[in-house]
Amino acid sequence: MVVDRPRTRTAQCPYLCVLVLVALLPGASPCGESVHCAGVVSGWAGYLPSRPESSYGGARYLPELSFALELGPGWSVDGEVSVNGYVSGWCEGWRTVQAKVKLYRSWVRLSRPQWEVRAGLQKLNFGSATLLRPLMWFDRLDPRDPLQLADGVTGILGRYYFLANATIWAWVLFANEGPKGWEAFPTSSGHPEDGGRVQVPVPAGEVALSFHHRFADVSPALLGEGPSRGGTPSAERRLAFDGKWDLVIGLWVEAAISRFEAQLPAMRYQKMATLGADYTFGLGNGLHVLGETMWMSNAESLWKSGERFTFSAGMASYPVSIVDMLSGVVFYDWHNRAWYRFASWRRSLDNWQFYLMPFWNPEALQIYRATSGAPQFAGKGVQVLAVFNY
């Protein structure tokens, strides 16, 4: 029997060893008022009756070291370093075992009462939608994932907060490998990305405009220039609008459009829009219901409809008791006429959380391309998860 165990990738930063040792020994660590040690340990097991391997399992350890310091009147600096390490495999002889350790977050922030600048590997997301997000530009966060795992991006983010509650964002990203969010092509090596966002309050809510610019590494084969032996840098520009209002019910809209300079067949323009609403019914302990519909299209020109896709989603959650929560999420792919079904029961006991999660989905997922190591919920099955936070 040959056991396939991919080589563990270990981040190259030397302080990761110190972080792991500190997080493993919280009682002996120097964590105090300015330094904080925390971590999440989780283990899972699942069963998929439609697959020969049938059962799978794994474990994850995510230690975190953070600090916060006051530099003077109104000045402060804080930061975070965390590592994501996991091992998983199929139980039939454990023929395929995957193990990986990688840097999850590593950033430092300088801030004043009305502005902040954060640099390093960080989480960058925004927008009004919850389940179907046109503004999922920099992460692949799956709302069904109990741990809410999402790979970060490396860059510099600045935000300025006006006294009238308006906010300006600006960012520069660099050295981020692989496609992010909805991207079909990775960013071209050596080309930084830049963008910004303006968010302002309006009666009963807020609205925002966002933009982003990058050079995509487009395959020559897609451009009709021959075999794919490397990428051709092509400028991509994105513009988005989102808004959210708290009326009798919660209402929101999120729309984005991107344009490639390259003459991509049938996908030079990518357009996405989501409408959503939610409401909490006064039934028992309170039943929260949320619904969204998203329209997507790829076309050669701005005004052509091109290839179109429509997704609808609904989510409901109900707190049965102080320690028990029931929730469910349903997606429908109108183009492929496919249903995605997911349910969850969660019990919380002090530092522990336990989940039971049955799901019934297509084998090939069209909605979420999960973060490496995150659950993907493909096919039909059930998963149990235990989480310990310290």
CSV table of C-alpha atoms in Angstrom, one decimal:
chain,number,residue,atom,x,y,z
A,1,MET,CA,0.0,0.0,0.0
A,2,VAL,CA,1.3,3.4,-1.0
A,3,VAL,CA,0.4,6.2,1.3
A,4,ASP,CA,0.1,9.6,-0.3
A,5,ARG,CA,1.1,12.2,2.2
A,6,PRO,CA,1.7,15.6,0.6
A,7,ARG,CA,4.7,17.4,2.1
A,8,THR,CA,3.7,19.8,4.8
A,9,ARG,CA,4.3,23.4,3.8
A,10,THR,CA,5.8,25.4,6.7
A,11,ALA,CA,5.8,29.1,6.6
A,12,GLN,CA,9.3,30.6,6.5
A,13,CYS,CA,8.8,33.3,9.1
A,14,PRO,CA,11.1,32.4,12.1
A,15,TYR,CA,8.7,33.9,14.7
A,16,LEU,CA,6.1,31.2,13.9
A,17,CYS,CA,8.0,28.7,16.1
A,18,VAL,CA,7.9,31.2,19.0
A,19,LEU,CA,4.2,31.8,18.4
A,20,VAL,CA,3.3,28.0,18.5
A,21,LEU,CA,5.4,27.5,21.7
A,22,VAL,CA,3.8,30.5,23.4
A,23,ALA,CA,0.2,29.4,22.4
A,24,LEU,CA,0.8,25.8,23.5
A,25,LEU,CA,1.9,26.9,27.0
A,26,PRO,CA,-0.5,29.8,27.9
A,27,GLY,CA,0.1,29.3,31.6
A,28,ALA,CA,3.9,29.9,31.1
A,29,SER,CA,3.6,32.6,28.4
A,30,PRO,CA,4.3,36.2,28.9
A,31,CYS,CA,0.7,37.1,27.9
A,32,GLY,CA,-0.5,40.0,30.0
A,33,GLU,CA,-2.4,43.3,29.5
A,34,SER,CA,-0.6,44.2,26.3
A,35,VAL,CA,0.0,40.6,24.9
A,36,HIS,CA,-2.8,38.1,24.5
A,37,CYS,CA,-2.5,34.4,23.7
A,38,ALA,CA,-5.5,32.5,22.3
A,39,GLY,CA,-6.2,29.6,20.1
A,40,VAL,CA,-8.8,27.3,18.5
A,41,VAL,CA,-8.5,23.5,18.5
A,42,SER,CA,-11.0,21.6,16.4
A,43,GLY,CA,-11.6,18.0,15.2
A,44,TRP,CA,-14.1,16.7,12.8
A,45,ALA,CA,-15.4,13.5,11.3
A,46,GLY,CA,-17.8,13.0,8.3
A,47,TYR,CA,-19.6,10.3,6.4
A,48,LEU,CA,-20.4,10.4,2.6
A,49,PRO,CA,-22.4,7.3,1.6
A,50,SER,CA,-22.0,8.1,-2.1
A,51,ARG,CA,-18.2,7.8,-2.1
A,52,PRO,CA,-16.1,4.6,-1.8
A,53,GLU,CA,-14.0,6.1,0.9
A,54,SER,CA,-17.2,6.8,2.9
A,55,SER,CA,-15.7,8.4,6.0
A,56,TYR,CA,-13.2,11.1,6.6
A,57,GLY,CA,-11.8,13.0,9.5
A,58,GLY,CA,-9.2,15.6,10.6
A,59,ALA,CA,-8.0,18.1,13.2
A,60,ARG,CA,-6.9,21.7,13.1
A,61,TYR,CA,-4.9,23.9,15.4
A,62,LEU,CA,-5.0,27.7,15.0
A,63,PRO,CA,-2.9,29.5,17.7
A,64,GLU,CA,-3.0,33.3,17.8
A,65,LEU,CA,-0.7,35.8,19.5
A,66,SER,CA,-1.8,39.5,19.6
A,67,PHE,CA,-0.6,42.6,21.2
A,68,ALA,CA,-1.7,46.2,21.9
A,69,LEU,CA,0.3,49.1,23.1
A,70,GLU,CA,-0.4,52.8,23.8
A,71,LEU,CA,2.3,55.0,22.3
A,72,GLY,CA,1.1,58.3,23.6
A,73,PRO,CA,-2.0,60.5,23.8
A,74,GLY,CA,-4.3,59.2,21.0
A,75,TRP,CA,-1.6,56.9,19.5
A,76,SER,CA,-1.7,53.1,19.6
A,77,VAL,CA,-0.2,50.1,17.8
A,78,ASP,CA,-1.5,46.6,17.8
A,79,GLY,CA,-1.0,43.4,15.8
A,80,GLU,CA,-1.7,39.8,15.3
A,81,VAL,CA,0.1,36.6,14.3
A,82,SER,CA,-1.7,33.3,13.8
A,83,VAL,CA,-1.0,30.0,12.2
A,84,ASN,CA,-3.4,27.5,10.5
A,85,GLY,CA,-2.2,23.9,10.8
A,86,TYR,CA,-4.4,20.9,9.9
A,87,VAL,CA,-4.3,17.3,9.0
A,88,SER,CA,-7.2,15.4,7.2
A,89,GLY,CA,-7.8,12.2,5.4
A,90,TRP,CA,-10.1,9.5,4.3
A,91,CYS,CA,-10.6,6.6,6.7
A,92,GLU,CA,-10.3,3.7,4.3
A,93,GLY,CA,-6.8,2.8,5.1
A,94,TRP,CA,-5.9,6.5,5.3
A,95,ARG,CA,-4.7,6.2,1.7
A,96,THR,CA,-4.8,10.0,1.2
A,97,VAL,CA,-3.6,12.2,4.1
A,98,GLN,CA,-3.1,15.9,3.8
A,99,ALA,CA,-1.2,17.9,6.3
A,100,LYS,CA,-0.3,21.6,6.1
A,101,VAL,CA,0.9,24.4,8.3
A,102,LYS,CA,0.7,28.0,6.9
A,103,LEU,CA,0.7,31.5,8.1
A,104,TYR,CA,-2.9,32.6,8.6
A,105,ARG,CA,-2.6,36.2,9.8
A,106,SER,CA,0.4,38.5,10.3
A,107,TRP,CA,-0.3,42.2,10.5
A,108,VAL,CA,0.5,45.3,12.5
A,109,ARG,CA,-1.6,48.5,12.8
A,110,LEU,CA,-0.9,52.1,13.7
A,111,SER,CA,-4.0,54.0,14.7
A,112,ARG,CA,-5.4,57.3,15.9
A,113,PRO,CA,-9.0,58.1,16.9
A,114,GLN,CA,-10.0,58.9,13.3
A,115,TRP,CA,-7.6,56.8,11.2
A,116,GLU,CA,-5.7,53.6,11.0
A,117,VAL,CA,-3.1,52.0,8.8
A,118,ARG,CA,-2.7,48.2,8.8
A,119,ALA,CA,0.1,46.3,7.0
A,120,GLY,CA,0.7,42.6,6.5
A,121,LEU,CA,-1.3,39.4,5.9
A,122,GLN,CA,-4.9,40.4,6.9
A,123,LYS,CA,-8.5,39.8,6.2
A,124,LEU,CA,-10.1,42.4,3.8
A,125,ASN,CA,-13.8,42.2,3.1
A,126,PHE,CA,-16.8,44.5,3.0
A,127,GLY,CA,-20.2,44.8,1.5
A,128,SER,CA,-23.8,44.3,2.5
A,129,ALA,CA,-24.7,40.8,1.3
A,130,THR,CA,-24.3,37.7,3.5
A,131,LEU,CA,-24.8,34.5,1.4
A,132,LEU,CA,-24.3,35.6,-2.2
A,133,ARG,CA,-21.7,38.3,-2.3
A,134,PRO,CA,-20.7,40.2,-5.5
A,135,LEU,CA,-18.1,42.0,-3.4
A,136,MET,CA,-16.4,38.8,-2.4
A,137,TRP,CA,-13.2,40.2,-4.0
A,138,PHE,CA,-10.5,39.1,-1.6
A,139,ASP,CA,-11.7,36.1,0.3
A,140,ARG,CA,-13.7,32.9,-0.2
A,141,LEU,CA,-15.6,32.8,3.0
A,142,ASP,CA,-18.3,30.2,3.1
A,143,PRO,CA,-21.2,31.3,5.4
A,144,ARG,CA,-21.9,27.6,6.3
A,145,ASP,CA,-18.4,27.1,7.8
A,146,PRO,CA,-18.7,27.2,11.6
A,147,LEU,CA,-15.1,28.4,12.0
A,148,GLN,CA,-15.4,31.1,9.3
A,149,LEU,CA,-12.0,30.3,7.8
A,150,ALA,CA,-10.8,32.7,5.0
A,151,ASP,CA,-7.3,33.1,3.6
A,152,GLY,CA,-6.0,36.7,4.0
A,153,VAL,CA,-4.3,39.0,1.5
A,154,THR,CA,-0.9,40.7,1.9
A,155,GLY,CA,-0.9,44.4,1.6
A,156,ILE,CA,-1.5,47.8,3.3
A,157,LEU,CA,-4.9,49.1,4.2
A,158,GLY,CA,-5.7,52.6,5.4
A,159,ARG,CA,-9.0,53.9,6.7
A,160,TYR,CA,-10.2,57.3,7.8
A,161,TYR,CA,-13.3,57.8,9.9
A,162,PHE,CA,-15.1,61.1,9.6
A,163,LEU,CA,-17.1,62.5,12.5
A,164,ALA,CA,-20.3,62.2,10.4
A,165,ASN,CA,-19.7,58.3,10.3
A,166,ALA,CA,-18.5,58.4,6.7
A,167,THR,CA,-15.4,56.2,6.0
A,168,ILE,CA,-12.7,56.2,3.3
A,169,TRP,CA,-10.7,53.0,2.6
A,170,ALA,CA,-7.6,52.7,0.5
A,171,TRP,CA,-5.4,49.6,-0.1
A,172,VAL,CA,-2.4,48.3,-2.0
A,173,LEU,CA,-1.9,44.5,-2.3
A,174,PHE,CA,1.1,42.6,-3.4
A,175,ALA,CA,2.6,39.1,-3.6
A,176,ASN,CA,-0.7,37.3,-3.4
A,177,GLU,CA,-0.6,34.0,-5.2
A,178,GLY,CA,-3.6,32.3,-6.8
A,179,PRO,CA,-7.1,33.6,-7.7
A,180,LYS,CA,-9.1,35.3,-4.9
A,181,GLY,CA,-12.8,35.6,-4.4
A,182,TRP,CA,-14.6,35.3,-7.8
A,183,GLU,CA,-11.4,35.7,-9.8
A,184,ALA,CA,-10.9,33.3,-12.7
A,185,PHE,CA,-7.2,34.3,-13.2
A,186,PRO,CA,-4.5,35.0,-10.6
A,187,THR,CA,-2.8,38.4,-10.3
A,188,SER,CA,0.3,38.8,-12.5
A,189,SER,CA,3.5,38.4,-10.6
A,190,GLY,CA,5.3,41.7,-9.9
A,191,HIS,CA,2.2,43.9,-10.4
A,192,PRO,CA,0.7,45.4,-7.2
A,193,GLU,CA,-3.1,45.8,-6.8
A,194,ASP,CA,-4.8,49.0,-5.6
A,195,GLY,CA,-8.3,50.1,-4.7
A,196,GLY,CA,-10.5,52.0,-2.4
A,197,ARG,CA,-13.9,52.4,-0.9
A,198,VAL,CA,-16.1,55.4,0.2
A,199,GLN,CA,-18.9,54.6,2.7
A,200,VAL,CA,-21.4,57.2,3.7
A,201,PRO,CA,-24.5,57.2,6.0
A,202,VAL,CA,-28.0,57.8,4.5
A,203,PRO,CA,-31.4,57.9,6.1
A,204,ALA,CA,-32.0,54.6,7.8
A,205,GLY,CA,-28.8,53.0,6.4
A,206,GLU,CA,-25.6,53.5,4.5
A,207,VAL,CA,-24.3,53.3,0.9
A,208,ALA,CA,-20.8,52.8,-0.5
A,209,LEU,CA,-18.8,52.8,-3.7
A,210,SER,CA,-15.8,50.5,-4.1
A,211,PHE,CA,-13.2,50.2,-6.9
A,212,HIS,CA,-10.2,47.9,-7.5
A,213,HIS,CA,-7.5,47.7,-10.2
A,214,ARG,CA,-5.1,44.8,-10.9
A,215,PHE,CA,-3.2,43.0,-13.7
A,216,ALA,CA,-4.6,39.5,-14.2
A,217,ASP,CA,-2.4,36.7,-15.4
A,218,VAL,CA,-4.5,35.6,-18.4
A,219,SER,CA,-3.7,32.4,-20.1
A,220,PRO,CA,-2.6,32.8,-23.8
A,221,ALA,CA,-4.8,29.8,-24.7
A,222,LEU,CA,-7.9,31.7,-23.7
A,223,LEU,CA,-6.7,34.6,-25.9
A,224,GLY,CA,-6.4,32.4,-28.9
A,225,GLU,CA,-2.6,32.8,-29.0
A,226,GLY,CA,-1.6,29.2,-28.6
A,227,PRO,CA,-0.9,26.8,-25.8
A,228,SER,CA,-0.9,28.0,-22.2
A,229,ARG,CA,2.7,28.4,-21.2
A,230,GLY,CA,2.5,31.4,-19.0
A,231,GLY,CA,0.3,34.3,-18.4
A,232,THR,CA,-0.3,37.6,-20.3
A,233,PRO,CA,-0.8,40.6,-17.9
A,234,SER,CA,-4.2,42.1,-18.6
A,235,ALA,CA,-5.6,45.1,-16.7
A,236,GLU,CA,-8.8,44.4,-14.8
A,237,ARG,CA,-10.9,47.2,-13.3
A,238,ARG,CA,-13.8,46.7,-10.9
A,239,LEU,CA,-16.5,49.1,-9.7
A,240,ALA,CA,-19.2,48.3,-7.2
A,241,PHE,CA,-22.1,49.8,-5.3
A,242,ASP,CA,-23.7,48.5,-2.1
A,243,GLY,CA,-26.2,49.8,0.3
A,244,LYS,CA,-28.1,48.6,3.4
A,245,TRP,CA,-31.2,50.0,5.1
A,246,ASP,CA,-32.9,49.1,8.4
A,247,LEU,CA,-36.6,49.7,7.8
A,248,VAL,CA,-39.5,47.5,8.9
A,249,ILE,CA,-37.3,44.7,7.5
A,250,GLY,CA,-33.6,44.8,6.6
A,251,LEU,CA,-33.0,45.5,3.0
A,252,TRP,CA,-29.7,45.6,1.0
A,253,VAL,CA,-28.3,45.6,-2.5
A,254,GLU,CA,-24.8,44.8,-3.8
A,255,ALA,CA,-23.7,45.1,-7.4
A,256,ALA,CA,-20.3,44.9,-9.1
A,257,ILE,CA,-18.9,45.1,-12.6
A,258,SER,CA,-15.4,44.2,-13.8
A,259,ARG,CA,-13.7,44.8,-17.2
A,260,PHE,CA,-10.7,43.1,-18.7
A,261,GLU,CA,-8.5,45.0,-21.2
A,262,ALA,CA,-7.7,41.7,-22.9
A,263,GLN,CA,-10.1,40.5,-25.6
A,264,LEU,CA,-11.4,37.6,-23.6
A,265,PRO,CA,-13.9,35.4,-25.4
A,266,ALA,CA,-17.4,36.0,-24.0
A,267,MET,CA,-16.1,37.2,-20.6
A,268,ARG,CA,-14.5,40.6,-21.0
A,269,TYR,CA,-17.2,42.1,-18.8
A,270,GLN,CA,-18.4,40.3,-15.6
A,271,LYS,CA,-21.5,41.7,-14.0
A,272,MET,CA,-23.0,40.6,-10.6
A,273,ALA,CA,-25.9,42.0,-8.5
A,274,THR,CA,-27.6,40.8,-5.3
A,275,LEU,CA,-30.8,41.8,-3.6
A,276,GLY,CA,-31.5,40.7,-0.1
A,277,ALA,CA,-33.8,41.1,3.0
A,278,ASP,CA,-34.1,39.7,6.5
A,279,TYR,CA,-36.5,39.8,9.4
A,280,THR,CA,-36.7,38.4,12.9
A,281,PHE,CA,-40.1,37.0,13.7
A,282,GLY,CA,-41.4,37.2,17.3
A,283,LEU,CA,-41.9,33.4,17.6
A,284,GLY,CA,-40.6,31.7,20.7
A,285,ASN,CA,-37.0,32.9,21.2
A,286,GLY,CA,-37.0,34.7,17.9
A,287,LEU,CA,-36.8,33.2,14.4
A,288,HIS,CA,-34.4,35.0,12.1
A,289,VAL,CA,-35.0,34.5,8.3
A,290,LEU,CA,-32.8,35.9,5.5
A,291,GLY,CA,-33.1,35.6,1.7
A,292,GLU,CA,-30.9,36.7,-1.2
A,293,THR,CA,-30.9,36.4,-5.0
A,294,MET,CA,-27.9,37.0,-7.2
A,295,TRP,CA,-27.6,37.5,-11.0
A,296,MET,CA,-24.3,37.0,-12.8
A,297,SER,CA,-23.4,37.3,-16.4
A,298,ASN,CA,-20.2,37.2,-18.6
A,299,ALA,CA,-20.3,39.0,-21.9
A,300,GLU,CA,-18.1,40.5,-24.6
A,301,SER,CA,-19.5,44.0,-24.1
A,302,LEU,CA,-21.2,46.0,-21.3
A,303,TRP,CA,-24.7,46.0,-22.8
A,304,LYS,CA,-24.8,42.4,-23.9
A,305,SER,CA,-26.3,39.8,-21.6
A,306,GLY,CA,-24.0,37.0,-22.5
A,307,GLU,CA,-23.9,33.8,-20.4
A,308,ARG,CA,-26.2,34.3,-17.4
A,309,PHE,CA,-26.4,32.6,-14.0
A,310,THR,CA,-28.9,33.1,-11.2
A,311,PHE,CA,-28.6,31.9,-7.6
A,312,SER,CA,-31.2,32.2,-4.8
A,313,ALA,CA,-30.4,31.5,-1.1
A,314,GLY,CA,-32.3,31.4,2.2
A,315,MET,CA,-31.1,31.1,5.7
A,316,ALA,CA,-33.1,30.5,9.0
A,317,SER,CA,-31.8,30.3,12.5
A,318,TYR,CA,-33.6,29.7,15.8
A,319,PRO,CA,-32.1,29.7,19.4
A,320,VAL,CA,-33.7,26.7,21.0
A,321,SER,CA,-32.1,27.5,24.4
A,322,ILE,CA,-29.1,29.4,25.8
A,323,VAL,CA,-26.8,26.6,24.7
A,324,ASP,CA,-28.6,25.2,21.6
A,325,MET,CA,-28.9,26.8,18.1
A,326,LEU,CA,-30.6,25.4,15.0
A,327,SER,CA,-29.9,26.8,11.6
A,328,GLY,CA,-30.3,25.9,7.9
A,329,VAL,CA,-29.1,27.3,4.6
A,330,VAL,CA,-30.6,26.5,1.2
A,331,PHE,CA,-29.2,27.6,-2.3
A,332,TYR,CA,-30.7,27.1,-5.6
A,333,ASP,CA,-28.8,27.2,-8.9
A,334,TRP,CA,-31.4,28.2,-11.5
A,335,HIS,CA,-29.0,27.6,-14.5
A,336,ASN,CA,-28.2,24.0,-13.5
A,337,ARG,CA,-31.4,23.4,-11.6
A,338,ALA,CA,-29.5,22.2,-8.6
A,339,TRP,CA,-30.3,22.5,-4.9
A,340,TYR,CA,-27.7,23.0,-2.1
A,341,ARG,CA,-29.0,22.0,1.4
A,342,PHE,CA,-27.3,22.5,4.7
A,343,ALA,CA,-28.5,22.2,8.3
A,344,SER,CA,-26.7,22.7,11.6
A,345,TRP,CA,-27.3,22.1,15.3
A,346,ARG,CA,-24.8,23.8,17.7
A,347,ARG,CA,-24.4,23.3,21.4
A,348,SER,CA,-22.2,25.7,23.3
A,349,LEU,CA,-20.7,24.7,26.7
A,350,ASP,CA,-18.2,27.1,28.2
A,351,ASN,CA,-15.1,27.0,25.9
A,352,TRP,CA,-16.5,24.1,23.9
A,353,GLN,CA,-18.8,24.1,20.8
A,354,PHE,CA,-20.2,21.0,19.2
A,355,TYR,CA,-21.8,20.8,15.8
A,356,LEU,CA,-23.9,18.3,13.9
A,357,MET,CA,-24.2,19.2,10.2
A,358,PRO,CA,-26.1,17.2,7.6
A,359,PHE,CA,-25.9,18.4,4.0
A,360,TRP,CA,-27.2,17.4,0.6
A,361,ASN,CA,-25.5,19.1,-2.3
A,362,PRO,CA,-24.2,18.5,-5.9
A,363,GLU,CA,-20.9,16.7,-6.2
A,364,ALA,CA,-19.4,19.6,-8.1
A,365,LEU,CA,-19.9,22.9,-6.2
A,366,GLN,CA,-20.6,26.0,-8.3
A,367,ILE,CA,-21.1,28.6,-5.6
A,368,TYR,CA,-18.1,28.4,-3.2
A,369,ARG,CA,-14.5,27.5,-4.0
A,370,ALA,CA,-13.6,26.9,-0.4
A,371,THR,CA,-10.5,28.1,1.3
A,372,SER,CA,-7.7,25.5,1.6
A,373,GLY,CA,-8.5,23.2,4.5
A,374,ALA,CA,-12.0,24.5,5.0
A,375,PRO,CA,-15.1,22.2,4.8
A,376,GLN,CA,-16.6,22.1,1.3
A,377,PHE,CA,-19.8,20.1,1.9
A,378,ALA,CA,-19.9,18.4,-1.5
A,379,GLY,CA,-22.3,15.6,-2.1
A,380,LYS,CA,-24.6,14.0,0.5
A,381,GLY,CA,-23.4,13.4,4.0
A,382,VAL,CA,-23.1,14.4,7.6
A,383,GLN,CA,-20.3,16.0,9.6
A,384,VAL,CA,-19.7,16.4,13.3
A,385,LEU,CA,-17.3,19.0,14.6
A,386,ALA,CA,-15.9,19.8,18.1
A,387,VAL,CA,-14.3,23.2,18.7
A,388,PHE,CA,-12.3,24.3,21.8
A,389,ASN,CA,-11.5,27.9,22.3
A,390,TYR,CA,-8.9,29.2,24.8
